[in-house]
Amino acid sequence: MAATSATTFSIGSTSFSSRANPVSQSKAIGLRLNSKNCLKSFSGLKAAISVSSESESSFLGKESSVALRQSCIPKSLKHNQRSCNYPQPQASYKVAILGAAGGIGQPLALLIKMSPLVSSLHLYDIANVKGVAADLSHCNTPSQVLDFTGAAELPNSLKDVNVVVIPAGVPRKPGMTRDDLFNINANIVKNLVEAVADNCPDAFIHIISNPVNSTVPIAAEVLKQKGVYDPKKLFGVTTLDVVRANTFVAQKKNLKLIDVDVPVVGGHAGITILPLLSKTKPSVSFANEEIQELTVRIQNAGTEVVEAKAGAGSATLSMAYGAARFVESSLRALDGDSDVYECTYIQSELTELPFFASRVKLGRKGVEAVISSDLQGLTEYEQKALEALKPELKASIEKGIAFAQKQTAAA
C-alpha cells in the first residue's frame, strides 16, 4: 500500500532502454499508467511497476508509443500478456482551475492537460486566460480546453465540474508573511467558493490560495451558509510539503526518490508544517541535527524560493507540480481506484483542532478514512513540535472562521 499516492501520468526523468528506439534518461515522456489493479507502487508522479503507454496521452507518436510499450514490458509480463486484463481509465472528468492565468495556474493547467482522466479542462480568471487556453489547446492530449473570463462567466466555468482547483490570489513577495496575504486572498476565496456552491456543490474542492490554514476554514463556512458543505470533499492542498520532504530526505540520505515517502501533518505554513521523519519509508535513521535541519528546511522551503527569485515570484512551479499530483489522485479515486492515499488539510477529529493536515484515503465520495496511526509512536522531538504548532494553527483557523462569519453578518 502506498503511503502517498502517485498518478496516472509520469513527469520527469525516467530511463527506458530499447535497441530500436532508445529514450535518453533526461527525455520527458508522456506515459499512461494503469490506475487500478495493475499498478502496485506509487511515489510522487512516478510509478514503480506496470507501465503502459497510449498515443492519446503521449508526446510520442503511435508507432513510437507501441515500440516503447513493448520495450518496457518484462519478458514475464509479455508471456502472460494475453491472459491479463488491464483496465484503462477513461477521459471522463471535468476539472476547473479558478485563477488559471496566474503563476501557479498556468503550469498547473499544463500538467492537468496531460492527464488521461480529464475530458474537459475549464480555465477561469479575471483576465488574460484566453491566451493560456489557446496555447494549451494545441497540446495533443484528450482533454478539451475552454476559457472563461470575468465574474459573468464564472458560473458557466463550473457547470458539471467534478474537481475545482483554486490557486487564485496574490503570491507571496519578499518580506511578506502568509498573514499579509490574508485580507486579499480571503475575499477572493470566499467569492469563488460561493460560485462553486451555487454551480457544482458536489465537486471536490482543492484550495491552494494562501494562507491555506485560514482559507480552507473560510471555504467551509461559505459552504455551510449555502447548505452544501461536505467536509469529505473540501481539501487544503498541502502536497507540496510532502513533495519537498521526499526530495530533501532522498538527497540527504542518497535514496532513490521514487522509494521515499514522508508523511507531513499539521498545517501549511511555517512551524505548522510538521514532517514526520520517524515515519519515513523506507525506514531510515536520522541524527538529531539532521532532524532539526530537515524539519526547518521543509518548513521554510517556500521562503527559500521567494528569496531565490528575488522579488520575481514565489514557489509556482513546485506548487503546480504538487497540486497536479493531488488532482490526479482525486481523479483516480473518482475513477474507482481503491488505493489512493495523500496528505491533505481537512476538517478533522484527529486532534482537538477543527482542521488538520494528515494522510487520508481517498475514494469516490472524498475522504474515506483518516490514517490516525501516523500520529502514534512519535518521537519526543515530533511530539513537542506537534504541541508547539497547535496554538498557531488554532489562531489561523479562528481567523478564517471569524472572517467568513463577519462577511455574512455584514451582508
mmCIF file of N, CA and C in Angstrom, residues 61-114:
data_model
loop_
_atom_site.group_PDB
_atom_site.id
_atom_site.type_symbol
_atom_site.label_atom_id
_atom_site.label_comp_id
_atom_site.label_asym_id
_atom_site.label_seq_id
_atom_site.Cartn_x
_atom_site.Cartn_y
_atom_site.Cartn_z
ATOM 1 N N GLY A 61 4.553 9.589 -30.996
ATOM 2 C CA GLY A 61 3.559 9.169 -31.984
ATOM 3 C C GLY A 61 3.085 7.759 -31.702
ATOM 4 N N LYS A 62 2.115 7.307 -32.481
ATOM 5 C CA LYS A 62 1.520 5.998 -32.234
ATOM 6 C C LYS A 62 2.535 4.869 -32.367
ATOM 7 N N GLU A 63 3.323 4.894 -33.441
ATOM 8 C CA GLU A 63 4.287 3.810 -33.655
ATOM 9 C C GLU A 63 5.360 3.814 -32.572
ATOM 10 N N SER A 64 5.826 5.016 -32.207
ATOM 11 C CA SER A 64 6.847 5.111 -31.159
ATOM 12 C C SER A 64 6.294 4.641 -29.822
ATOM 13 N N SER A 65 5.034 4.934 -29.570
ATOM 14 C CA SER A 65 4.413 4.510 -28.316
ATOM 15 C C SER A 65 4.358 2.998 -28.229
ATOM 16 N N VAL A 66 4.008 2.346 -29.339
ATOM 17 C CA VAL A 66 3.941 0.878 -29.357
ATOM 18 C C VAL A 66 5.325 0.287 -29.096
ATOM 19 N N ALA A 67 6.327 0.861 -29.757
ATOM 20 C CA ALA A 67 7.693 0.366 -29.569
ATOM 21 C C ALA A 67 8.154 0.545 -28.139
ATOM 22 N N LEU A 68 7.829 1.708 -27.561
ATOM 23 C CA LEU A 68 8.225 1.981 -26.183
ATOM 24 C C LEU A 68 7.529 1.028 -25.221
ATOM 25 N N ARG A 69 6.219 0.805 -25.472
ATOM 26 C CA ARG A 69 5.473 -0.091 -24.598
ATOM 27 C C ARG A 69 6.068 -1.491 -24.621
ATOM 28 N N GLN A 70 6.405 -1.958 -25.816
ATOM 29 C CA GLN A 70 6.972 -3.304 -25.936
ATOM 30 C C GLN A 70 8.329 -3.393 -25.265
ATOM 31 N N SER A 71 9.111 -2.303 -25.342
ATOM 32 C CA SER A 71 10.455 -2.336 -24.751
ATOM 33 C C SER A 71 10.400 -2.298 -23.243
ATOM 34 N N CYS A 72 9.288 -1.765 -22.684
ATOM 35 C CA CYS A 72 9.172 -1.617 -21.236
ATOM 36 C C CYS A 72 8.609 -2.855 -20.556
ATOM 37 N N ILE A 73 7.942 -3.716 -21.294
ATOM 38 C CA ILE A 73 7.280 -4.863 -20.677
ATOM 39 C C ILE A 73 8.293 -5.984 -20.456
ATOM 40 N N PRO A 74 8.491 -6.396 -19.202
ATOM 41 C CA PRO A 74 9.401 -7.515 -18.936
ATOM 42 C C PRO A 74 8.934 -8.770 -19.649
ATOM 43 N N LYS A 75 9.873 -9.685 -19.901
ATOM 44 C CA LYS A 75 9.547 -10.909 -20.622
ATOM 45 C C LYS A 75 8.445 -11.700 -19.931
ATOM 46 N N SER A 76 8.490 -11.726 -18.588
ATOM 47 C CA SER A 76 7.485 -12.485 -17.849
ATOM 48 C C SER A 76 6.098 -11.909 -18.056
ATOM 49 N N LEU A 77 6.011 -10.559 -18.165
ATOM 50 C CA LEU A 77 4.716 -9.935 -18.391
ATOM 51 C C LEU A 77 4.266 -10.158 -19.832
ATOM 52 N N LYS A 78 5.227 -10.122 -20.780
ATOM 53 C CA LYS A 78 4.886 -10.364 -22.173
ATOM 54 C C LYS A 78 4.301 -11.766 -22.336
ATOM 55 N N HIS A 79 4.879 -12.712 -21.598
ATOM 56 C CA HIS A 79 4.442 -14.095 -21.701
ATOM 57 C C HIS A 79 2.988 -14.243 -21.246
ATOM 58 N N ASN A 80 2.615 -13.452 -20.200
ATOM 59 C CA ASN A 80 1.275 -13.565 -19.639
ATOM 60 C C ASN A 80 0.333 -12.470 -20.118
ATOM 61 N N GLN A 81 0.792 -11.701 -21.106
ATOM 62 C CA GLN A 81 0.035 -10.527 -21.517
ATOM 63 C C GLN A 81 -1.366 -10.882 -22.030
ATOM 64 N N ARG A 82 -1.475 -11.982 -22.743
ATOM 65 C CA ARG A 82 -2.766 -12.349 -23.329
ATOM 66 C C ARG A 82 -3.807 -12.675 -22.271
ATOM 67 N N SER A 83 -3.349 -13.202 -21.129
ATOM 68 C CA SER A 83 -4.296 -13.629 -20.108
ATOM 69 C C SER A 83 -4.560 -12.565 -19.054
ATOM 70 N N CYS A 84 -3.874 -11.409 -19.135
ATOM 71 C CA CYS A 84 -4.041 -10.352 -18.138
ATOM 72 C C CYS A 84 -4.869 -9.220 -18.718
ATOM 73 N N ASN A 85 -5.918 -8.862 -18.022
ATOM 74 C CA ASN A 85 -6.777 -7.770 -18.469
ATOM 75 C C ASN A 85 -6.393 -6.494 -17.739
ATOM 76 N N TYR A 86 -5.973 -5.471 -18.480
ATOM 77 C CA TYR A 86 -5.549 -4.206 -17.885
ATOM 78 C C TYR A 86 -6.654 -3.171 -18.069
ATOM 79 N N PRO A 87 -7.455 -2.897 -17.053
ATOM 80 C CA PRO A 87 -8.500 -1.888 -17.205
ATOM 81 C C PRO A 87 -7.886 -0.503 -17.339
ATOM 82 N N GLN A 88 -8.303 0.239 -18.308
ATOM 83 C CA GLN A 88 -7.749 1.562 -18.556
ATOM 84 C C GLN A 88 -8.727 2.650 -18.140
ATOM 85 N N PRO A 89 -8.250 3.686 -17.440
ATOM 86 C CA PRO A 89 -9.132 4.786 -17.085
ATOM 87 C C PRO A 89 -9.561 5.546 -18.336
ATOM 88 N N GLN A 90 -10.755 6.095 -18.295
ATOM 89 C CA GLN A 90 -11.271 6.835 -19.426
ATOM 90 C C GLN A 90 -11.249 8.333 -19.125
ATOM 91 N N ALA A 91 -11.036 9.121 -20.169
ATOM 92 C CA ALA A 91 -11.056 10.573 -20.015
ATOM 93 C C ALA A 91 -12.507 11.006 -19.886
ATOM 94 N N SER A 92 -12.981 11.133 -18.659
ATOM 95 C CA SER A 92 -14.406 11.395 -18.453
ATOM 96 C C SER A 92 -14.682 12.394 -17.341
ATOM 97 N N TYR A 93 -13.651 13.130 -16.890
ATOM 98 C CA TYR A 93 -13.843 14.045 -15.768
ATOM 99 C C TYR A 93 -13.540 15.481 -16.175
ATOM 100 N N LYS A 94 -14.344 16.392 -15.611
ATOM 101 C CA LYS A 94 -14.172 17.812 -15.881
ATOM 102 C C LYS A 94 -13.483 18.473 -14.699
ATOM 103 N N VAL A 95 -12.445 19.253 -14.992
ATOM 104 C CA VAL A 95 -11.682 19.959 -13.964
ATOM 105 C C VAL A 95 -11.713 21.450 -14.271
ATOM 106 N N ALA A 96 -11.984 22.266 -13.257
ATOM 107 C CA ALA A 96 -11.948 23.719 -13.406
ATOM 108 C C ALA A 96 -10.815 24.286 -12.571
ATOM 109 N N ILE A 97 -10.049 25.190 -13.169
ATOM 110 C CA ILE A 97 -8.988 25.900 -12.447
ATOM 111 C C ILE A 97 -9.405 27.359 -12.348
ATOM 112 N N LEU A 98 -9.595 27.840 -11.136
ATOM 113 C CA LEU A 98 -10.006 29.220 -10.909
ATOM 114 C C LEU A 98 -8.763 30.031 -10.527
ATOM 115 N N GLY A 99 -8.321 30.844 -11.473
ATOM 116 C CA GLY A 99 -7.050 31.537 -11.336
ATOM 117 C C GLY A 99 -6.030 30.937 -12.291
ATOM 118 N N ALA A 100 -6.511 30.535 -13.475
ATOM 119 C CA ALA A 100 -5.699 29.752 -14.414
ATOM 120 C C ALA A 100 -4.643 30.565 -15.151
ATOM 121 N N ALA A 101 -4.730 31.892 -15.114
ATOM 122 C CA ALA A 101 -3.748 32.706 -15.833
ATOM 123 C C ALA A 101 -2.577 33.126 -14.949
ATOM 124 N N GLY A 102 -2.599 32.719 -13.695
ATOM 125 C CA GLY A 102 -1.567 33.130 -12.747
ATOM 126 C C GLY A 102 -0.320 32.269 -12.777
ATOM 127 N N GLY A 103 0.592 32.585 -11.865
ATOM 128 C CA GLY A 103 1.883 31.900 -11.812
ATOM 129 C C GLY A 103 1.775 30.425 -11.492
ATOM 130 N N ILE A 104 0.821 30.051 -10.666
ATOM 131 C CA ILE A 104 0.566 28.635 -10.381
ATOM 132 C C ILE A 104 -0.402 28.064 -11.408
ATOM 133 N N GLY A 105 -1.416 28.837 -11.757
ATOM 134 C CA GLY A 105 -2.476 28.357 -12.630
ATOM 135 C C GLY A 105 -1.999 27.866 -13.978
ATOM 136 N N GLN A 106 -1.057 28.584 -14.590
ATOM 137 C CA GLN A 106 -0.619 28.194 -15.937
ATOM 138 C C GLN A 106 0.126 26.853 -15.956
ATOM 139 N N PRO A 107 1.183 26.667 -15.149
ATOM 140 C CA PRO A 107 1.824 25.350 -15.170
ATOM 141 C C PRO A 107 0.910 24.249 -14.658
ATOM 142 N N LEU A 108 0.017 24.573 -13.721
ATOM 143 C CA LEU A 108 -0.933 23.573 -13.235
ATOM 144 C C LEU A 108 -1.865 23.139 -14.353
ATOM 145 N N ALA A 109 -2.332 24.094 -15.155
ATOM 146 C CA ALA A 109 -3.204 23.765 -16.281
ATOM 147 C C ALA A 109 -2.490 22.850 -17.272
ATOM 148 N N LEU A 110 -1.226 23.105 -17.523
ATOM 149 C CA LEU A 110 -0.451 22.260 -18.430
ATOM 150 C C LEU A 110 -0.357 20.829 -17.902
ATOM 151 N N LEU A 111 -0.053 20.688 -16.620
ATOM 152 C CA LEU A 111 0.089 19.348 -16.045
ATOM 153 C C LEU A 111 -1.239 18.600 -16.042
ATOM 154 N N ILE A 112 -2.328 19.294 -15.727
ATOM 155 C CA ILE A 112 -3.628 18.636 -15.733
ATOM 156 C C ILE A 112 -4.052 18.289 -17.154
ATOM 157 N N LYS A 113 -3.678 19.117 -18.107
ATOM 158 C CA LYS A 113 -3.971 18.829 -19.521
ATOM 159 C C LYS A 113 -3.356 17.491 -19.941
ATOM 160 N N MET A 114 -2.285 17.090 -19.304
ATOM 161 C CA MET A 114 -1.602 15.841 -19.634
ATOM 162 C C MET A 114 -2.307 14.607 -19.081
#
